[in-house]
PDB file of C-alpha atoms and ligand atoms in Angstrom:
ATOM      1  CA  UNK O   1     -15.590  -0.399  16.026  1.00 40.00           C
ATOM      2  CA  UNK O   2     -12.371   0.224  14.160  1.00 43.00           C
ATOM      3  CA  UNK O   3     -13.429   0.636  10.535  1.00 46.00           C
ATOM      4  CA  UNK O   4     -10.199  -0.866   9.241  1.00 50.00           C
ATOM      5  CA  UNK O   5     -11.116  -4.279  10.687  1.00 48.00           C
ATOM      6  CA  UNK O   6     -14.597  -4.310   9.135  1.00 48.00           C
ATOM      7  CA  UNK O   7     -14.979  -7.235   6.713  1.00 61.00           C
ATOM      8  CA  UNK O   8     -18.348  -6.492   5.106  1.00 79.00           C
ATOM      9  CA  UNK O   9     -18.439  -3.645   2.622  1.00 86.00           C
ATOM     10  CA  UNK O  10     -20.001  -0.395   3.780  1.00 87.00           C
ATOM     11  CA  UNK O  11     -19.921   2.630   1.463  1.00 91.00           C
ATOM     12  CA  UNK O  12     -17.842   5.580   2.689  1.00 91.00           C
ATOM     13  CA  UNK O  13     -19.584   8.950   3.282  1.00 90.00           C
ATOM     14  CA  UNK O  14     -18.252  10.193  -0.084  1.00 90.00           C
ATOM     15  CA  UNK O  15     -19.816   7.182  -1.830  1.00 91.00           C
ATOM     16  CA  UNK O  16     -23.173   7.868  -0.126  1.00 89.00           C
ATOM     17  CA  UNK O  17     -22.920  11.533  -1.098  1.00 90.00           C
ATOM     18  CA  UNK O  18     -22.083  10.575  -4.693  1.00 91.00           C
ATOM     19  CA  UNK O  19     -25.140   8.335  -4.922  1.00 91.00           C
ATOM     20  CA  UNK O  20     -27.260  11.166  -3.478  1.00 91.00           C
ATOM     21  CA  UNK O  21     -25.898  13.646  -6.062  1.00 91.00           C
ATOM     22  CA  UNK O  22     -26.849  11.300  -8.905  1.00 93.00           C
ATOM     23  CA  UNK O  23     -30.353  10.657  -7.560  1.00 91.00           C
ATOM     24  CA  UNK O  24     -30.933  14.370  -6.894  1.00 91.00           C
ATOM     25  CA  UNK O  25     -29.702  15.309 -10.374  1.00 92.00           C
ATOM     26  CA  UNK O  26     -32.123  12.890 -12.052  1.00 91.00           C
ATOM     27  CA  UNK O  27     -35.025  14.005  -9.794  1.00 91.00           C
ATOM     28  CA  UNK O  28     -34.317  17.683 -10.515  1.00 91.00           C
ATOM     29  CA  UNK O  29     -34.267  17.176 -14.284  1.00 91.00           C
ATOM     30  CA  UNK O  30     -37.511  15.161 -14.166  1.00 91.00           C
ATOM     31  CA  UNK O  31     -39.213  17.900 -12.120  1.00 92.00           C
ATOM     32  CA  UNK O  32     -37.798  20.879 -14.033  1.00 92.00           C
ATOM     33  CA  UNK O  33     -36.125  19.856 -17.325  1.00 92.00           C
ATOM     34  CA  UNK O  34     -34.608  23.336 -17.776  1.00 92.00           C
ATOM     35  CA  UNK O  35     -32.185  22.752 -14.861  1.00 91.00           C
ATOM     36  CA  UNK O  36     -30.343  20.009 -16.791  1.00 91.00           C
ATOM     37  CA  UNK O  37     -27.090  22.028 -17.212  1.00 91.00           C
ATOM     38  CA  UNK O  38     -26.909  22.468 -13.412  1.00 92.00           C
ATOM     39  CA  UNK O  39     -27.676  18.799 -12.778  1.00 91.00           C
ATOM     40  CA  UNK O  40     -25.048  17.715 -15.284  1.00 91.00           C
ATOM     41  CA  UNK O  41     -22.543  20.118 -13.695  1.00 91.00           C
ATOM     42  CA  UNK O  42     -23.192  18.653 -10.232  1.00 91.00           C
ATOM     43  CA  UNK O  43     -22.647  15.107 -11.501  1.00 91.00           C
ATOM     44  CA  UNK O  44     -19.445  16.144 -13.311  1.00 91.00           C
ATOM     45  CA  UNK O  45     -18.130  17.887 -10.175  1.00 91.00           C
ATOM     46  CA  UNK O  46     -18.873  14.753  -8.189  1.00 91.00           C
ATOM     47  CA  UNK O  47     -16.817  12.650 -10.618  1.00 91.00           C
ATOM     48  CA  UNK O  48     -13.924  15.093 -10.317  1.00 88.00           C
ATOM     49  CA  UNK O  49     -14.094  14.655  -6.499  1.00 89.00           C
ATOM     50  CA  UNK O  50     -14.109  10.844  -6.802  1.00 89.00           C
ATOM     51  CA  UNK O  51     -11.126  10.894  -9.178  1.00 88.00           C
ATOM     52  CA  UNK O  52      -9.196  13.266  -6.907  1.00 85.00           C
ATOM     53  CA  UNK O  53      -9.845  10.980  -3.916  1.00 84.00           C
ATOM     54  CA  UNK O  54      -8.402   8.044  -5.889  1.00 83.00           C
ATOM     55  CA  UNK O  55      -5.284  10.006  -6.843  1.00 84.00           C
ATOM     56  CA  UNK O  56      -4.532  10.817  -3.197  1.00 87.00           C
ATOM     57  CA  UNK O  57      -2.943   7.615  -1.798  1.00 90.00           C
ATOM     58  CA  UNK O  58      -3.523   8.448   1.885  1.00 89.00           C
ATOM     59  CA  UNK O  59      -7.173   9.541   1.591  1.00 90.00           C
ATOM     60  CA  UNK O  60      -9.941   7.759   3.518  1.00 88.00           C
ATOM     61  CA  UNK O  61     -12.638   9.106   1.175  1.00 87.00           C
ATOM     62  CA  UNK O  62     -13.081   5.922  -0.871  1.00 89.00           C
ATOM     63  CA  UNK O  63     -13.040   3.585   2.161  1.00 91.00           C
ATOM     64  CA  UNK O  64     -10.876   2.558   5.139  1.00 92.00           C
ATOM     65  CA  UNK O  65      -7.142   3.062   4.517  1.00 94.00           C
ATOM     66  CA  UNK O  66      -4.403   2.341   7.039  1.00 95.00           C
ATOM     67  CA  UNK O  67      -1.952   5.265   7.075  1.00 95.00           C
ATOM     68  CA  UNK O  68      -0.572   4.799  10.626  1.00 94.00           C
ATOM     69  CA  UNK O  69      -0.508   2.014  13.168  1.00 94.00           C
ATOM     70  CA  UNK O  70      -3.407   2.493  15.585  1.00 89.00           C
ATOM     71  CA  UNK O  71      -2.481   3.876  19.004  1.00 84.00           C
ATOM     72  CA  UNK O  72      -3.164   1.040  21.414  1.00 76.00           C
ATOM     73  CA  UNK O  73      -1.429  -1.002  24.082  1.00 60.00           C
ATOM     74  CA  UNK O  74       1.184  -3.262  22.526  1.00 64.00           C
ATOM     75  CA  UNK O  75       1.836  -1.118  19.472  1.00 70.00           C
ATOM     76  CA  UNK O  76       3.031   1.988  21.321  1.00 80.00           C
ATOM     77  CA  UNK O  77       6.585   2.691  20.177  1.00 92.00           C
ATOM     78  CA  UNK O  78       6.202   0.486  17.100  1.00 95.00           C
ATOM     79  CA  UNK O  79       6.945   1.376  13.498  1.00 96.00           C
ATOM     80  CA  UNK O  80       6.163  -0.696  10.408  1.00 97.00           C
ATOM     81  CA  UNK O  81       8.723  -0.962   7.620  1.00 98.00           C
ATOM     82  CA  UNK O  82       6.997  -1.853   4.362  1.00 98.00           C
ATOM     83  CA  UNK O  83       9.022  -2.878   1.316  1.00 98.00           C
ATOM     84  CA  UNK O  84       7.303  -2.959  -2.080  1.00 98.00           C
ATOM     85  CA  UNK O  85       7.562  -4.371  -5.620  1.00 98.00           C
ATOM     86  CA  UNK O  86       9.764  -7.440  -4.961  1.00 97.00           C
ATOM     87  CA  UNK O  87      10.961 -10.017  -4.622  1.00 98.00           C
ATOM     88  CA  UNK O  88      14.046  -9.008  -6.598  1.00 98.00           C
ATOM     89  CA  UNK O  89      16.864 -11.553  -7.030  1.00 98.00           C
ATOM     90  CA  UNK O  90      19.617  -8.940  -6.644  1.00 97.00           C
ATOM     91  CA  UNK O  91      18.220  -6.621  -3.974  1.00 98.00           C
ATOM     92  CA  UNK O  92      15.947  -8.708  -1.720  1.00 98.00           C
ATOM     93  CA  UNK O  93      18.677 -11.074  -0.376  1.00 98.00           C
ATOM     94  CA  UNK O  94      20.737  -8.053   0.682  1.00 98.00           C
ATOM     95  CA  UNK O  95      17.697  -6.409   2.288  1.00 98.00           C
ATOM     96  CA  UNK O  96      17.057  -9.635   4.226  1.00 98.00           C
ATOM     97  CA  UNK O  97      20.679  -9.682   5.419  1.00 98.00           C
ATOM     98  CA  UNK O  98      20.466  -6.059   6.602  1.00 98.00           C
ATOM     99  CA  UNK O  99      17.202  -6.733   8.440  1.00 98.00           C
ATOM    100  CA  UNK O 100      18.714  -9.787  10.109  1.00 98.00           C
ATOM    101  CA  UNK O 101      21.784  -7.817  11.184  1.00 97.00           C
ATOM    102  CA  UNK O 102      19.476  -5.346  12.945  1.00 97.00           C
ATOM    103  CA  UNK O 103      17.093  -8.076  14.185  1.00 96.00           C
ATOM    104  CA  UNK O 104      14.239  -6.225  12.496  1.00 98.00           C
ATOM    105  CA  UNK O 105      11.129  -7.543  10.778  1.00 97.00           C
ATOM    106  CA  UNK O 106       9.312  -6.025   7.819  1.00 98.00           C
ATOM    107  CA  UNK O 107       6.204  -6.344   5.670  1.00 98.00           C
ATOM    108  CA  UNK O 108       6.915  -7.106   1.998  1.00 98.00           C
ATOM    109  CA  UNK O 109       4.184  -6.031  -0.436  1.00 98.00           C
ATOM    110  CA  UNK O 110       5.111  -8.460  -3.215  1.00 98.00           C
ATOM    111  CA  UNK O 111       3.976  -8.674  -6.829  1.00 98.00           C
ATOM    112  CA  UNK O 112       2.301 -12.074  -7.453  1.00 98.00           C
ATOM    113  CA  UNK O 113       4.051 -12.891 -10.728  1.00 98.00           C
ATOM    114  CA  UNK O 114       7.449 -12.138  -9.124  1.00 98.00           C
ATOM    115  CA  UNK O 115       6.612 -14.479  -6.245  1.00 98.00           C
ATOM    116  CA  UNK O 116       5.922 -17.204  -8.839  1.00 98.00           C
ATOM    117  CA  UNK O 117       9.169 -16.375 -10.693  1.00 98.00           C
ATOM    118  CA  UNK O 118      11.322 -16.389  -7.506  1.00 98.00           C
ATOM    119  CA  UNK O 119       9.567 -18.835  -5.162  1.00 98.00           C
ATOM    120  CA  UNK O 120      12.706 -19.650  -3.134  1.00 98.00           C
ATOM    121  CA  UNK O 121      13.220 -15.963  -2.435  1.00 98.00           C
ATOM    122  CA  UNK O 122       9.597 -15.524  -1.353  1.00 98.00           C
ATOM    123  CA  UNK O 123       9.908 -18.520   0.969  1.00 98.00           C
ATOM    124  CA  UNK O 124      13.135 -17.098   2.393  1.00 98.00           C
ATOM    125  CA  UNK O 125      11.299 -13.854   3.240  1.00 98.00           C
ATOM    126  CA  UNK O 126       8.700 -15.719   5.295  1.00 98.00           C
ATOM    127  CA  UNK O 127      11.221 -18.215   6.754  1.00 97.00           C
ATOM    128  CA  UNK O 128      13.024 -15.266   8.351  1.00 97.00           C
ATOM    129  CA  UNK O 129       9.895 -14.069  10.141  1.00 97.00           C
ATOM    130  CA  UNK O 130       8.788 -11.350   7.724  1.00 98.00           C
ATOM    131  CA  UNK O 131       5.319 -11.228   6.172  1.00 98.00           C
ATOM    132  CA  UNK O 132       4.343 -11.096   2.488  1.00 98.00           C
ATOM    133  CA  UNK O 133       1.259  -9.073   1.577  1.00 98.00           C
ATOM    134  CA  UNK O 134      -0.579  -8.419  -1.691  1.00 98.00           C
ATOM    135  CA  UNK O 135       0.639  -5.789  -4.195  1.00 98.00           C
ATOM    136  CA  UNK O 136      -1.337  -7.138  -7.218  1.00 98.00           C
ATOM    137  CA  UNK O 137      -0.382  -9.910  -9.636  1.00 98.00           C
ATOM    138  CA  UNK O 138       1.337  -7.806 -12.329  1.00 98.00           C
ATOM    139  CA  UNK O 139       1.712  -4.256 -10.894  1.00 97.00           C
ATOM    140  CA  UNK O 140      -0.094  -2.718 -13.872  1.00 95.00           C
ATOM    141  CA  UNK O 141       0.438   1.008 -14.203  1.00 91.00           C
ATOM    142  CA  UNK O 142      -3.186   1.446 -15.282  1.00 94.00           C
ATOM    143  CA  UNK O 143      -4.450  -0.469 -12.214  1.00 95.00           C
ATOM    144  CA  UNK O 144      -6.577   2.470 -11.018  1.00 93.00           C
ATOM    145  CA  UNK O 145      -8.394   2.580 -14.389  1.00 93.00           C
ATOM    146  CA  UNK O 146      -9.639  -1.037 -14.124  1.00 96.00           C
ATOM    147  CA  UNK O 147     -13.288  -1.896 -13.471  1.00 95.00           C
ATOM    148  CA  UNK O 148     -14.525  -4.223 -10.708  1.00 95.00           C
ATOM    149  CA  UNK O 149     -13.715  -7.491 -12.527  1.00 97.00           C
ATOM    150  CA  UNK O 150     -10.252  -6.302 -13.612  1.00 97.00           C
ATOM    151  CA  UNK O 151      -9.403  -5.194 -10.068  1.00 97.00           C
ATOM    152  CA  UNK O 152     -10.704  -8.463  -8.656  1.00 98.00           C
ATOM    153  CA  UNK O 153      -8.620 -10.525 -11.104  1.00 98.00           C
ATOM    154  CA  UNK O 154      -5.366  -8.631 -10.345  1.00 98.00           C
ATOM    155  CA  UNK O 155      -5.810  -8.976  -6.595  1.00 98.00           C
ATOM    156  CA  UNK O 156      -7.288 -12.512  -6.399  1.00 98.00           C
ATOM    157  CA  UNK O 157      -4.543 -13.889  -8.682  1.00 98.00           C
ATOM    158  CA  UNK O 158      -1.890 -12.410  -6.385  1.00 98.00           C
ATOM    159  CA  UNK O 159      -3.638 -13.940  -3.346  1.00 98.00           C
ATOM    160  CA  UNK O 160      -3.434 -17.336  -5.043  1.00 98.00           C
ATOM    161  CA  UNK O 161       0.185 -16.921  -6.195  1.00 98.00           C
ATOM    162  CA  UNK O 162       1.375 -15.943  -2.728  1.00 98.00           C
ATOM    163  CA  UNK O 163      -0.636 -18.706  -1.038  1.00 98.00           C
ATOM    164  CA  UNK O 164       0.599 -21.300  -3.536  1.00 98.00           C
ATOM    165  CA  UNK O 165       4.261 -20.467  -2.804  1.00 98.00           C
ATOM    166  CA  UNK O 166       4.255 -19.568   0.896  1.00 97.00           C
ATOM    167  CA  UNK O 167       1.164 -21.366   2.242  1.00 97.00           C
ATOM    168  CA  UNK O 168       0.013 -18.095   3.803  1.00 96.00           C
ATOM    169  CA  UNK O 169      -2.748 -15.837   2.492  1.00 97.00           C
ATOM    170  CA  UNK O 170      -2.155 -12.056   2.630  1.00 98.00           C
ATOM    171  CA  UNK O 171      -4.444  -9.965   4.805  1.00 97.00           C
ATOM    172  CA  UNK O 172      -3.297  -6.522   3.596  1.00 98.00           C
ATOM    173  CA  UNK O 173      -3.336  -4.945   0.139  1.00 98.00           C
ATOM    174  CA  UNK O 174      -1.490  -1.967  -1.292  1.00 98.00           C
ATOM    175  CA  UNK O 175      -2.350  -0.470  -4.692  1.00 96.00           C
ATOM    176  CA  UNK O 176       0.430   0.241  -7.241  1.00 95.00           C
ATOM    177  CA  UNK O 177       1.610   3.815  -6.512  1.00 91.00           C
ATOM    178  CA  UNK O 178      -1.319   4.018  -4.069  1.00 90.00           C
ATOM    179  CA  UNK O 179      -3.709   4.952  -6.906  1.00 91.00           C
ATOM    180  CA  UNK O 180      -7.313   3.708  -6.603  1.00 93.00           C
ATOM    181  CA  UNK O 181     -10.864   4.132  -7.824  1.00 92.00           C
ATOM    182  CA  UNK O 182     -14.286   3.721  -6.158  1.00 92.00           C
ATOM    183  CA  UNK O 183     -14.590   0.048  -7.266  1.00 93.00           C
ATOM    184  CA  UNK O 184     -11.613  -1.080  -5.157  1.00 96.00           C
ATOM    185  CA  UNK O 185     -13.129  -0.976  -1.664  1.00 95.00           C
ATOM    186  CA  UNK O 186     -15.920  -3.552  -2.284  1.00 95.00           C
ATOM    187  CA  UNK O 187     -13.416  -5.839  -4.067  1.00 97.00           C
ATOM    188  CA  UNK O 188     -11.099  -5.740  -1.034  1.00 97.00           C
ATOM    189  CA  UNK O 189     -14.005  -6.420   1.346  1.00 96.00           C
ATOM    190  CA  UNK O 190     -14.977  -9.406  -0.803  1.00 96.00           C
ATOM    191  CA  UNK O 191     -11.434 -10.818  -0.625  1.00 97.00           C
ATOM    192  CA  UNK O 192     -11.138 -10.010   3.115  1.00 96.00           C
ATOM    193  CA  UNK O 193      -8.197  -7.677   2.540  1.00 98.00           C
ATOM    194  CA  UNK O 194      -7.427  -4.425   4.336  1.00 97.00           C
ATOM    195  CA  UNK O 195      -6.014  -1.473   2.394  1.00 97.00           C
ATOM    196  CA  UNK O 196      -2.687  -0.174   3.699  1.00 97.00           C
ATOM    197  CA  UNK O 197      -0.862   2.902   2.484  1.00 96.00           C
ATOM    198  CA  UNK O 198       1.816   4.698   4.493  1.00 96.00           C
ATOM    199  CA  UNK O 199       2.674   7.594   6.768  1.00 96.00           C
ATOM    200  CA  UNK O 200       5.710   8.606   4.685  1.00 96.00           C
ATOM    201  CA  UNK O 201       7.470   7.324   1.577  1.00 95.00           C
ATOM    202  CA  UNK O 202      10.998   7.969   0.379  1.00 93.00           C
ATOM    203  CA  UNK O 203      10.250   8.090  -3.375  1.00 95.00           C
ATOM    204  CA  UNK O 204      13.140   5.623  -3.660  1.00 94.00           C
ATOM    205  CA  UNK O 205      12.061   4.308  -7.072  1.00 93.00           C
ATOM    206  CA  UNK O 206      12.833   7.705  -8.611  1.00 93.00           C
ATOM    207  CA  UNK O 207      15.410   9.297  -6.283  1.00 92.00           C
ATOM    208  CA  UNK O 208      18.909   7.827  -6.072  1.00 91.00           C
ATOM    209  CA  UNK O 209      19.970  10.303  -3.369  1.00 95.00           C
ATOM    210  CA  UNK O 210      20.115   8.195  -0.183  1.00 96.00           C
ATOM    211  CA  UNK O 211      20.381  11.277   2.068  1.00 96.00           C
ATOM    212  CA  UNK O 212      17.204  12.767   0.609  1.00 96.00           C
ATOM    213  CA  UNK O 213      15.305   9.457   0.879  1.00 97.00           C
ATOM    214  CA  UNK O 214      16.470   9.002   4.487  1.00 97.00           C
ATOM    215  CA  UNK O 215      15.443  12.560   5.401  1.00 97.00           C
ATOM    216  CA  UNK O 216      11.990  12.138   3.879  1.00 96.00           C
ATOM    217  CA  UNK O 217      11.405   8.959   5.876  1.00 97.00           C
ATOM    218  CA  UNK O 218      12.662  10.295   9.204  1.00 97.00           C
ATOM    219  CA  UNK O 219      11.391  13.884   9.312  1.00 94.00           C
ATOM    220  CA  UNK O 220       9.928  13.231  11.790  1.00 93.00           C
ATOM    221  CA  UNK O 221      10.161   9.570  12.838  1.00 95.00           C
ATOM    222  CA  UNK O 222       7.664   8.628  15.538  1.00 93.00           C
ATOM    223  CA  UNK O 223       5.832   5.614  16.959  1.00 93.00           C
ATOM    224  CA  UNK O 224       2.999   4.436  14.700  1.00 94.00           C
ATOM    225  CA  UNK O 225       4.721   5.400  11.455  1.00 95.00           C
ATOM    226  CA  UNK O 226       4.294   3.166   8.419  1.00 97.00           C
ATOM    227  CA  UNK O 227       7.325   3.729   6.174  1.00 98.00           C
ATOM    228  CA  UNK O 228       7.584   2.782   2.501  1.00 98.00           C
ATOM    229  CA  UNK O 229      10.731   1.614   0.687  1.00 98.00           C
ATOM    230  CA  UNK O 230      11.248  -0.532  -2.445  1.00 98.00           C
ATOM    231  CA  UNK O 231      13.348  -3.655  -3.062  1.00 98.00           C
ATOM    232  CA  UNK O 232      11.811  -3.961  -6.563  1.00 96.00           C
ATOM    233  CA  UNK O 233      12.207  -1.106  -9.088  1.00 93.00           C
ATOM    234  CA  UNK O 234      14.776   0.505  -6.769  1.00 94.00           C
ATOM    235  CA  UNK O 235      16.481   3.681  -7.990  1.00 94.00           C
ATOM    236  CA  UNK O 236      20.288   3.567  -8.041  1.00 95.00           C
ATOM    237  CA  UNK O 237      22.640   5.840  -6.160  1.00 91.00           C
ATOM    238  CA  UNK O 238      25.425   7.609  -8.049  1.00 89.00           C
ATOM    239  CA  UNK O 239      27.682   4.640  -7.274  1.00 90.00           C
ATOM    240  CA  UNK O 240      25.101   2.284  -8.824  1.00 93.00           C
ATOM    241  CA  UNK O 241      23.829   0.806  -5.529  1.00 95.00           C
ATOM    242  CA  UNK O 242      20.070   0.211  -5.153  1.00 97.00           C
ATOM    243  CA  UNK O 243      19.178   3.126  -2.902  1.00 97.00           C
ATOM    244  CA  UNK O 244      17.280   1.008  -0.328  1.00 98.00           C
ATOM    245  CA  UNK O 245      20.576  -0.715   0.561  1.00 98.00           C
ATOM    246  CA  UNK O 246      22.126   2.652   1.485  1.00 97.00           C
ATOM    247  CA  UNK O 247      19.048   3.871   3.362  1.00 97.00           C
ATOM    248  CA  UNK O 248      17.871   0.799   5.299  1.00 98.00           C
ATOM    249  CA  UNK O 249      20.854   0.410   7.718  1.00 98.00           C
ATOM    250  CA  UNK O 250      20.671   4.119   8.579  1.00 98.00           C
ATOM    251  CA  UNK O 251      16.910   3.906   9.005  1.00 98.00           C
ATOM    252  CA  UNK O 252      17.174   0.876  11.307  1.00 98.00           C
ATOM    253  CA  UNK O 253      19.802   2.705  13.398  1.00 98.00           C
ATOM    254  CA  UNK O 254      17.479   5.718  13.621  1.00 97.00           C
ATOM    255  CA  UNK O 255      14.575   3.472  14.686  1.00 97.00           C
ATOM    256  CA  UNK O 256      16.681   1.934  17.434  1.00 96.00           C
ATOM    257  CA  UNK O 257      18.132   5.247  18.636  1.00 96.00           C
ATOM    258  CA  UNK O 258      14.578   6.540  19.167  1.00 94.00           C
ATOM    259  CA  UNK O 259      13.655   3.413  21.178  1.00 94.00           C
ATOM    260  CA  UNK O 260      11.192   2.353  18.486  1.00 95.00           C
ATOM    261  CA  UNK O 261      10.507  -1.263  17.554  1.00 94.00           C
ATOM    262  CA  UNK O 262       9.891  -2.525  13.997  1.00 96.00           C
ATOM    263  CA  UNK O 263       6.763  -4.682  13.699  1.00 95.00           C
ATOM    264  CA  UNK O 264       4.884  -6.232  10.786  1.00 96.00           C
ATOM    265  CA  UNK O 265       1.425  -4.874   9.913  1.00 96.00           C
ATOM    266  CA  UNK O 266      -0.036  -8.276  10.677  1.00 95.00           C
ATOM    267  CA  UNK O 267       1.515  -8.348  14.165  1.00 93.00           C
ATOM    268  CA  UNK O 268       0.264  -4.818  14.867  1.00 92.00           C
ATOM    269  CA  UNK O 269      -3.250  -5.459  13.465  1.00 90.00           C
ATOM    270  CA  UNK O 270      -3.955  -9.196  13.797  1.00 85.00           C
TER     271      UNK O 270
HETATM  272 ZN1   ZN A   1       4.537  -0.758  -6.175  1.00 74.22          ZN
END
C-alpha cells in the first residue's frame, strides 16, 4: 500500500528506533547504573537526529511526505505547480490571470487567516478550477516548535477557515518553510491530511532574481515534479515586480515545451 494514502497513524522507522533507544537507555541504567553517561549520550544523539529530520523539509524520517507525484498511469507527464502563502490581494489576481492564459491549474497552499481576510479572492481561486490546501492558520515562524495541541490548533483552524469560505475541506498540508517536529505526523493523520513538500523550490520569497528562480525550478524539469512558488511574501525583482509574476509565464512555457501537463495534487492523488 502507498504509505502516503494511509489515514491511520503508524510511527515511522525513526520513531520506532527513538522509542527503542529510550527504553534501552532506561533498562541499561537500571541494570548497571555506572553506564548512565553512555545512556544519556545515546538519548541526546537520538534527539539530535529527530531535530535534524524535522529541519530537512523533504525527509521521510518523521512520516510520509510527498516530494514527487507517484509514477502511475494517468500522472505520467504531469507536474504540480504549488503556490504558497496567499491569497494576496495584489499578486494572486495576476497569478490567476497568467494561469488562465496558459490554461494551467495549480494547488494553492493558503494561510487560513488570509482566506478569511480575502474570501472573494479565495473563492475566485476555486471558481477557476484550482485547489486550496492547508498551510496553517497564521503561518507562525515557530510552528515547528509547537507541541501536539498547538500544531493541532494551527492546522484545524485553517481547515475550518478554508471550509467556511470555499465549502471544500483541504486534503493536503504543507508546513511553514517545510519545518516539522515528531508531533506533526499523528496530528495530520487525525485530521486526515497528507503532508506535501516539493521536488524543487525557487526560494522566491528571498531571491528577486527571476532568472535564478527559474533556473532552480527547471534544472531539470521532468514529469512528476512538484514545484514551489509564492504568491504571498513574494520577493521583488529589481523593477519592483513580485518575482513569481516574472517566473510563472516562463515556467508554464517550459512545462508546455517539454510536453508536460500541470495538474493539482488532488487530481494526481485523489
Ligand atoms: Zn509558507
